[in-house]
PDB file of C-alpha atoms in Angstrom:
ATOM      1  CA  MET A   1      43.572 103.153  94.791  1.00 40.00           C
ATOM      2  CA  ALA A   2      46.202 102.789  92.368  1.00 40.00           C
ATOM      3  CA  LYS A   3      47.550 106.065  90.415  1.00 42.00           C
ATOM      4  CA  GLY A   4      46.743 106.235  86.952  1.00 42.00           C
ATOM      5  CA  VAL A   5      43.307 104.430  87.396  1.00 41.00           C
ATOM      6  CA  SER A   6      40.878 106.048  85.307  1.00 41.00           C
ATOM      7  CA  THR A   7      37.583 107.898  86.445  1.00 42.00           C
ATOM      8  CA  LYS A   8      35.140 105.683  84.388  1.00 41.00           C
ATOM      9  CA  THR A   9      37.083 102.686  85.926  1.00 41.00           C
ATOM     10  CA  ARG A  10      36.368 103.858  89.605  1.00 43.00           C
ATOM     11  CA  THR A  11      32.662 104.385  88.674  1.00 40.00           C
ATOM     12  CA  ALA A  12      31.947 101.029  86.557  1.00 40.00           C
ATOM     13  CA  SER A  13      29.869  99.679  89.511  1.00 40.00           C
ATOM     14  CA  ARG A  14      28.058 103.051  89.883  1.00 39.00           C
ATOM     15  CA  PRO A  15      25.481 103.236  86.662  1.00 38.00           C
ATOM     16  CA  ASP A  16      24.079 106.417  88.183  1.00 40.00           C
ATOM     17  CA  LEU A  17      27.114 108.244  87.962  1.00 39.00           C
ATOM     18  CA  LEU A  18      28.627 106.918  84.652  1.00 37.00           C
ATOM     19  CA  ALA A  19      26.646 109.014  82.333  1.00 38.00           C
ATOM     20  CA  VAL A  20      28.138 112.501  84.413  1.00 40.00           C
ATOM     21  CA  VAL A  21      32.138 111.015  84.296  1.00 39.00           C
ATOM     22  CA  GLU A  22      31.903 109.959  80.808  1.00 38.00           C
ATOM     23  CA  SER A  23      30.937 113.353  79.649  1.00 41.00           C
ATOM     24  CA  ASP A  24      33.299 115.261  82.351  1.00 52.00           C
ATOM     25  CA  GLY A  25      35.968 112.668  83.192  1.00 66.00           C
ATOM     26  CA  SER A  26      39.012 115.067  82.803  1.00 91.00           C
ATOM     27  CA  ALA A  27      37.139 117.604  84.577  1.00 92.00           C
ATOM     28  CA  VAL A  28      36.707 114.595  87.625  1.00 94.00           C
ATOM     29  CA  ASP A  29      40.495 113.990  87.251  1.00 93.00           C
ATOM     30  CA  HIS A  30      41.719 117.437  87.360  1.00 94.00           C
ATOM     31  CA  VAL A  31      40.078 118.395  90.365  1.00 94.00           C
ATOM     32  CA  ILE A  32      41.389 114.890  91.897  1.00 93.00           C
ATOM     33  CA  GLU A  33      45.011 115.575  90.906  1.00 91.00           C
ATOM     34  CA  SER A  34      44.854 119.103  92.056  1.00 92.00           C
ATOM     35  CA  LEU A  35      43.222 118.417  95.828  1.00 91.00           C
ATOM     36  CA  LYS A  36      46.066 115.658  95.926  1.00 87.00           C
ATOM     37  CA  ALA A  37      48.602 118.164  94.917  1.00 84.00           C
ATOM     38  CA  GLY A  38      47.083 120.442  97.655  1.00 84.00           C
ATOM     39  CA  ILE A  39      46.969 117.783 100.283  1.00 81.00           C
ATOM     40  CA  ARG A  40      50.999 116.842  99.652  1.00 76.00           C
ATOM     41  CA  GLN A  41      51.873 120.931  99.846  1.00 72.00           C
ATOM     42  CA  GLY A  42      49.842 121.495 102.958  1.00 72.00           C
ATOM     43  CA  ARG A  43      47.398 123.611 101.561  1.00 80.00           C
ATOM     44  CA  TYR A  44      44.289 122.014 102.604  1.00 83.00           C
ATOM     45  CA  VAL A  45      44.686 120.416 106.428  1.00 78.00           C
ATOM     46  CA  PRO A  46      42.955 117.901 108.072  1.00 78.00           C
ATOM     47  CA  GLY A  47      39.514 118.989 109.321  1.00 82.00           C
ATOM     48  CA  GLN A  48      39.349 121.584 106.442  1.00 88.00           C
ATOM     49  CA  ARG A  49      35.840 121.947 104.817  1.00 93.00           C
ATOM     50  CA  LEU A  50      35.902 121.662 100.976  1.00 95.00           C
ATOM     51  CA  ILE A  51      33.379 124.111  99.701  1.00 94.00           C
ATOM     52  CA  GLU A  52      31.803 123.210  96.394  1.00 94.00           C
ATOM     53  CA  PRO A  53      31.360 126.855  94.972  1.00 94.00           C
ATOM     54  CA  ASP A  54      34.686 127.690  95.970  1.00 94.00           C
ATOM     55  CA  MET A  55      36.111 124.440  94.098  1.00 94.00           C
ATOM     56  CA  MET A  56      33.880 125.056  90.910  1.00 94.00           C
ATOM     57  CA  ARG A  57      35.167 128.504  90.936  1.00 94.00           C
ATOM     58  CA  GLU A  58      39.038 127.433  91.419  1.00 93.00           C
ATOM     59  CA  PHE A  59      38.936 124.533  89.237  1.00 93.00           C
ATOM     60  CA  GLY A  60      36.640 125.804  86.536  1.00 92.00           C
ATOM     61  CA  VAL A  61      34.679 122.708  86.577  1.00 93.00           C
ATOM     62  CA  SER A  62      30.786 121.836  87.079  1.00 93.00           C
ATOM     63  CA  ARG A  63      29.208 120.793  90.623  1.00 93.00           C
ATOM     64  CA  GLY A  64      29.069 117.538  89.311  1.00 93.00           C
ATOM     65  CA  SER A  65      32.383 117.018  88.518  1.00 94.00           C
ATOM     66  CA  VAL A  66      33.353 118.313  91.676  1.00 95.00           C
ATOM     67  CA  ARG A  67      30.776 116.133  93.348  1.00 94.00           C
ATOM     68  CA  GLU A  68      32.140 113.297  91.774  1.00 94.00           C
ATOM     69  CA  ALA A  69      35.576 114.183  92.342  1.00 94.00           C
ATOM     70  CA  LEU A  70      34.922 114.245  95.992  1.00 95.00           C
ATOM     71  CA  ARG A  71      33.468 110.774  96.237  1.00 94.00           C
ATOM     72  CA  CYS A  72      36.284 109.440  94.695  1.00 93.00           C
ATOM     73  CA  LEU A  73      38.561 110.806  97.290  1.00 92.00           C
ATOM     74  CA  GLU A  74      35.962 109.856  99.986  1.00 92.00           C
ATOM     75  CA  ALA A  75      36.428 106.292  98.492  1.00 91.00           C
ATOM     76  CA  ASP A  76      40.530 106.517  98.957  1.00 86.00           C
ATOM     77  CA  GLY A  77      40.204 107.735 102.180  1.00 84.00           C
ATOM     78  CA  LEU A  78      41.182 111.241 101.861  1.00 87.00           C
ATOM     79  CA  VAL A  79      37.928 112.768 102.230  1.00 91.00           C
ATOM     80  CA  GLN A  80      34.766 112.735 104.655  1.00 91.00           C
ATOM     81  CA  ILE A  81      31.326 113.266 103.397  1.00 93.00           C
ATOM     82  CA  GLU A  82      28.891 114.017 106.030  1.00 89.00           C
ATOM     83  CA  PHE A  83      25.218 114.733 105.424  1.00 86.00           C
ATOM     84  CA  TYR A  84      24.194 118.095 105.623  1.00 83.00           C
ATOM     85  CA  ARG A  85      27.546 119.114 106.555  1.00 87.00           C
ATOM     86  CA  GLY A  86      29.608 118.788 103.316  1.00 91.00           C
ATOM     87  CA  ALA A  87      32.898 117.394 102.608  1.00 94.00           C
ATOM     88  CA  ARG A  88      36.018 117.816 104.726  1.00 91.00           C
ATOM     89  CA  ILE A  89      39.620 116.453 104.665  1.00 88.00           C
ATOM     90  CA  ARG A  90      39.681 113.552 106.743  1.00 86.00           C
ATOM     91  CA  ARG A  91      41.464 113.441 109.885  1.00 83.00           C
ATOM     92  CA  MET A  92      43.160 110.258 110.859  1.00 84.00           C
ATOM     93  CA  SER A  93      43.204 108.553 114.567  1.00 88.00           C
ATOM     94  CA  ARG A  94      46.269 108.144 116.173  1.00 89.00           C
ATOM     95  CA  ASN A  95      46.319 104.332 115.347  1.00 91.00           C
ATOM     96  CA  GLU A  96      45.243 105.007 111.983  1.00 89.00           C
ATOM     97  CA  PHE A  97      48.149 106.909 111.713  1.00 89.00           C
ATOM     98  CA  ILE A  98      50.375 104.648 113.368  1.00 92.00           C
ATOM     99  CA  GLU A  99      49.344 101.703 110.946  1.00 93.00           C
ATOM    100  CA  ALA A 100      49.724 103.794 107.773  1.00 90.00           C
ATOM    101  CA  ASN A 101      53.126 105.054 108.890  1.00 92.00           C
ATOM    102  CA  GLU A 102      54.198 101.348 109.842  1.00 95.00           C
ATOM    103  CA  ILE A 103      53.368 100.713 106.093  1.00 96.00           C
ATOM    104  CA  ARG A 104      55.342 103.772 104.660  1.00 95.00           C
ATOM    105  CA  SER A 105      58.204 102.547 106.746  1.00 96.00           C
ATOM    106  CA  VAL A 106      58.736  99.176 105.054  1.00 97.00           C
ATOM    107  CA  LEU A 107      57.989 100.762 101.505  1.00 98.00           C
ATOM    108  CA  GLU A 108      60.674 103.281 101.765  1.00 97.00           C
ATOM    109  CA  GLY A 109      63.305 101.520 103.685  1.00 98.00           C
ATOM    110  CA  PHE A 110      62.724  99.107 100.710  1.00 98.00           C
ATOM    111  CA  ALA A 111      63.153 101.566  98.291  1.00 98.00           C
ATOM    112  CA  ALA A 112      66.396 103.103  99.869  1.00 98.00           C
ATOM    113  CA  SER A 113      67.762  99.333  99.766  1.00 98.00           C
ATOM    114  CA  LEU A 114      66.777  98.913  96.003  1.00 98.00           C
ATOM    115  CA  ALA A 115      68.675 102.326  95.420  1.00 98.00           C
ATOM    116  CA  ALA A 116      71.615 101.822  96.713  1.00 98.00           C
ATOM    117  CA  GLN A 117      71.995  98.424  94.690  1.00 98.00           C
ATOM    118  CA  ARG A 118      70.191 100.022  91.402  1.00 98.00           C
ATOM    119  CA  MET A 119      71.406 103.495  91.480  1.00 98.00           C
ATOM    120  CA  ASP A 120      73.320 104.541  88.411  1.00 97.00           C
ATOM    121  CA  PRO A 121      76.014 107.316  88.108  1.00 97.00           C
ATOM    122  CA  THR A 122      73.817 109.929  86.880  1.00 98.00           C
ATOM    123  CA  GLN A 123      71.459 109.491  89.812  1.00 98.00           C
ATOM    124  CA  ARG A 124      74.293 109.396  92.361  1.00 97.00           C
ATOM    125  CA  LYS A 125      75.533 112.786  90.924  1.00 97.00           C
ATOM    126  CA  ARG A 126      71.539 114.164  90.910  1.00 97.00           C
ATOM    127  CA  LEU A 127      71.491 112.760  94.715  1.00 97.00           C
ATOM    128  CA  LEU A 128      74.787 114.793  95.830  1.00 96.00           C
ATOM    129  CA  ASP A 129      73.523 117.847  94.010  1.00 96.00           C
ATOM    130  CA  ILE A 130      70.401 117.516  95.895  1.00 95.00           C
ATOM    131  CA  GLU A 131      72.413 117.442  99.224  1.00 93.00           C
ATOM    132  CA  GLN A 132      74.762 120.056  98.681  1.00 92.00           C
ATOM    133  CA  SER A 133      72.711 122.541  96.726  1.00 92.00           C
ATOM    134  CA  TRP A 134      70.241 122.408  99.925  1.00 90.00           C
ATOM    135  CA  ASP A 135      73.071 122.757 102.239  1.00 87.00           C
ATOM    136  CA  ARG A 136      74.215 125.731 100.109  1.00 88.00           C
ATOM    137  CA  GLY A 137      70.736 127.234  99.879  1.00 84.00           C
ATOM    138  CA  SER A 138      71.656 127.684  96.032  1.00 77.00           C
ATOM    139  CA  LYS A 139      68.364 126.669  94.802  1.00 83.00           C
ATOM    140  CA  GLY A 140      65.790 128.641  96.924  1.00 85.00           C
ATOM    141  CA  TRP A 141      63.967 125.767  97.880  1.00 86.00           C
ATOM    142  CA  THR A 142      61.449 125.204 100.731  1.00 82.00           C
ATOM    143  CA  TYR A 143      62.345 122.508 102.929  1.00 82.00           C
ATOM    144  CA  ALA A 144      59.034 120.694 101.659  1.00 78.00           C
ATOM    145  CA  GLU A 145      60.570 120.845  98.118  1.00 84.00           C
ATOM    146  CA  TYR A 146      64.289 119.717  99.037  1.00 90.00           C
ATOM    147  CA  ASN A 147      62.384 116.898 101.033  1.00 88.00           C
ATOM    148  CA  GLU A 148      60.195 115.753  98.067  1.00 87.00           C
ATOM    149  CA  LYS A 149      63.069 115.764  95.502  1.00 93.00           C
ATOM    150  CA  PHE A 150      64.999 113.580  98.303  1.00 95.00           C
ATOM    151  CA  HIS A 151      62.488 111.041  98.350  1.00 95.00           C
ATOM    152  CA  ALA A 152      61.494 111.054  94.877  1.00 94.00           C
ATOM    153  CA  LEU A 153      64.809 110.464  93.534  1.00 97.00           C
ATOM    154  CA  ILE A 154      65.240 107.376  96.048  1.00 98.00           C
ATOM    155  CA  LEU A 155      61.979 106.115  94.425  1.00 97.00           C
ATOM    156  CA  GLU A 156      63.237 106.623  91.209  1.00 97.00           C
ATOM    157  CA  ALA A 157      66.627 104.950  91.562  1.00 98.00           C
ATOM    158  CA  SER A 158      64.930 102.076  93.261  1.00 98.00           C
ATOM    159  CA  ARG A 159      63.864 101.262  89.665  1.00 97.00           C
ATOM    160  CA  HIS A 160      60.960  99.315  90.739  1.00 97.00           C
ATOM    161  CA  THR A 161      57.950 100.140  88.577  1.00 96.00           C
ATOM    162  CA  THR A 162      54.900  99.750  91.094  1.00 96.00           C
ATOM    163  CA  LEU A 163      56.681 100.804  94.250  1.00 96.00           C
ATOM    164  CA  PRO A 164      56.653 104.504  93.342  1.00 93.00           C
ATOM    165  CA  THR A 165      52.421 104.237  93.134  1.00 91.00           C
ATOM    166  CA  TYR A 166      52.113 102.515  97.095  1.00 93.00           C
ATOM    167  CA  VAL A 167      54.346 104.997  98.451  1.00 93.00           C
ATOM    168  CA  ASP A 168      52.190 107.855  96.746  1.00 87.00           C
ATOM    169  CA  GLU A 169      49.198 106.298  98.348  1.00 85.00           C
ATOM    170  CA  VAL A 170      50.308 105.769 101.948  1.00 88.00           C
ATOM    171  CA  GLN A 171      51.906 109.387 102.125  1.00 82.00           C
ATOM    172  CA  LEU A 172      48.618 111.169 100.844  1.00 80.00           C
ATOM    173  CA  LEU A 173      46.871 109.010 103.414  1.00 76.00           C
ATOM    174  CA  LEU A 174      49.485 110.065 106.431  1.00 76.00           C
ATOM    175  CA  PHE A 175      49.009 113.761 105.208  1.00 65.00           C
ATOM    176  CA  ASP A 176      52.719 114.083 106.001  1.00 55.00           C
ATOM    177  CA  LEU A 177      53.224 117.643 104.416  1.00 45.00           C
ATOM    178  CA  GLN A 178      50.076 118.881 106.537  1.00 50.00           C
ATOM    179  CA  PHE A 179      51.739 118.636 109.778  1.00 57.00           C
ATOM    180  CA  HIS A 180      54.190 121.084 108.652  1.00 56.00           C
ATOM    181  CA  ARG A 181      53.786 123.259 111.955  1.00 55.00           C
ATOM    182  CA  ILE A 182      55.675 120.089 113.577  1.00 57.00           C
ATOM    183  CA  GLN A 183      57.648 119.015 110.833  1.00 61.00           C
ATOM    184  CA  ARG A 184      59.144 122.468 109.879  1.00 66.00           C
ATOM    185  CA  SER A 185      60.399 123.587 112.700  1.00 73.00           C
ATOM    186  CA  GLU A 186      64.116 124.606 112.985  1.00 80.00           C
ATOM    187  CA  LYS A 187      64.716 121.598 115.404  1.00 82.00           C
ATOM    188  CA  ALA A 188      63.078 119.047 113.103  1.00 82.00           C
ATOM    189  CA  VAL A 189      64.730 120.308 109.869  1.00 84.00           C
ATOM    190  CA  GLN A 190      67.997 119.672 111.635  1.00 88.00           C
ATOM    191  CA  ARG A 191      66.972 116.431 112.722  1.00 90.00           C
ATOM    192  CA  SER A 192      65.480 115.386 109.028  1.00 90.00           C
ATOM    193  CA  ARG A 193      68.857 116.944 107.584  1.00 91.00           C
ATOM    194  CA  LEU A 194      70.800 114.816 109.249  1.00 95.00           C
ATOM    195  CA  GLU A 195      68.833 111.638 108.830  1.00 96.00           C
ATOM    196  CA  HIS A 196      68.957 112.319 105.065  1.00 96.00           C
ATOM    197  CA  ARG A 197      72.849 112.356 105.154  1.00 96.00           C
ATOM    198  CA  ARG A 198      72.884 108.907 106.794  1.00 97.00           C
ATOM    199  CA  VAL A 199      70.377 107.613 104.021  1.00 98.00           C
ATOM    200  CA  ALA A 200      72.243 109.347 101.365  1.00 98.00           C
ATOM    201  CA  GLN A 201      75.809 108.092 102.644  1.00 97.00           C
ATOM    202  CA  ALA A 202      74.484 104.520 102.913  1.00 98.00           C
ATOM    203  CA  ILE A 203      73.062 104.711  99.099  1.00 98.00           C
ATOM    204  CA  LEU A 204      76.233 105.874  97.947  1.00 97.00           C
ATOM    205  CA  LYS A 205      78.308 103.345  99.326  1.00 97.00           C
ATOM    206  CA  GLY A 206      76.097 100.654  97.858  1.00 97.00           C
ATOM    207  CA  ASP A 207      75.090  99.472 101.680  1.00 98.00           C
ATOM    208  CA  ALA A 208      71.764  98.067 101.288  1.00 98.00           C
ATOM    209  CA  LYS A 209      70.798  97.222 104.795  1.00 98.00           C
ATOM    210  CA  GLY A 210      72.461 100.323 106.032  1.00 98.00           C
ATOM    211  CA  ALA A 211      70.188 102.478 103.907  1.00 98.00           C
ATOM    212  CA  GLU A 212      67.204 100.449 104.546  1.00 98.00           C
ATOM    213  CA  ARG A 213      67.871 100.543 108.006  1.00 98.00           C
ATOM    214  CA  ALA A 214      68.635 104.501 108.178  1.00 98.00           C
ATOM    215  CA  MET A 215      65.431 105.384 105.853  1.00 98.00           C
ATOM    216  CA  ARG A 216      63.227 103.343 108.294  1.00 98.00           C
ATOM    217  CA  GLN A 217      64.485 105.265 111.261  1.00 97.00           C
ATOM    218  CA  HIS A 218      63.844 108.588 109.520  1.00 95.00           C
ATOM    219  CA  ILE A 219      60.570 107.857 108.778  1.00 94.00           C
ATOM    220  CA  ASP A 220      60.044 106.298 112.087  1.00 94.00           C
ATOM    221  CA  SER A 221      61.473 109.282 113.662  1.00 91.00           C
ATOM    222  CA  SER A 222      59.408 111.895 111.586  1.00 87.00           C
ATOM    223  CA  ALA A 223      55.990 109.696 112.878  1.00 88.00           C
ATOM    224  CA  ALA A 224      57.189 110.094 116.332  1.00 88.00           C
ATOM    225  CA  ALA A 225      57.117 113.900 116.043  1.00 83.00           C
ATOM    226  CA  ILE A 226      54.014 114.098 114.487  1.00 83.00           C
ATOM    227  CA  LEU A 227      52.204 111.382 117.545  1.00 86.00           C
ATOM    228  CA  SER A 228      53.484 114.196 119.989  1.00 82.00           C
ATOM    229  CA  ALA A 229      51.151 116.528 118.232  1.00 79.00           C
ATOM    230  CA  PRO A 230      47.953 118.005 119.998  1.00 78.00           C
ATOM    231  CA  GLU A 231      44.438 116.183 119.892  1.00 81.00           C
ATOM    232  CA  GLU A 232      43.376 118.533 117.701  1.00 75.00           C
ATOM    233  CA  PHE A 233      45.198 116.831 114.906  1.00 76.00           C
ATOM    234  CA  PHE A 234      43.649 113.459 115.255  1.00 83.00           C
ATOM    235  CA  SER A 235      40.155 112.120 115.256  1.00 84.00           C
ATOM    236  CA  SER A 236      39.047 110.484 118.252  1.00 78.00           C
TER     237      SER A 236
END
């Protein structure tokens, strides 16, 4: 689902829900964006139950707003709702993960290629600062925070108006940061950091093909680490 689409638009074909959304649409959007942020940050993991009373207290919204938000997230493929069992963060099958990652690899590789051609001097300086700050440990970032800044800047530098929306959607489907037990090991961080350095070097040299190749290798390498996870991380 495209980012920025209003809750009312999402439910235009559901007259039974429209009255609730029109009166409490901002609350529904608040729950949706908060849950998406939690997925990005790894606070919600695949298979985790989403308890309605807990969410009502956490977000300060009504039960109707929580339920409508969960229905929207189910339509996006992020949440699974089962009769008599409630809602859970959806687990992907291995095949679903592979296919979604193939899309991500193409999209982010394209973004890196564009960034190599379009990055302005200010963005070049920011990329160098991000890289050097992580190496020095001067910002006190976690690896997840550094990683998010790195990829976000490349998307920004691509100067493509719709690409960031598509990347955000596929990243959420992949639940990238929810595999932090695999991806954030010391070995994985070292590998990822080396791959980032190759991407950055190609972009700063203006090497569009090299930047795309390095980014796709980075995405595929991260996916390989995730696919080595135990079966409990995936649905059957």
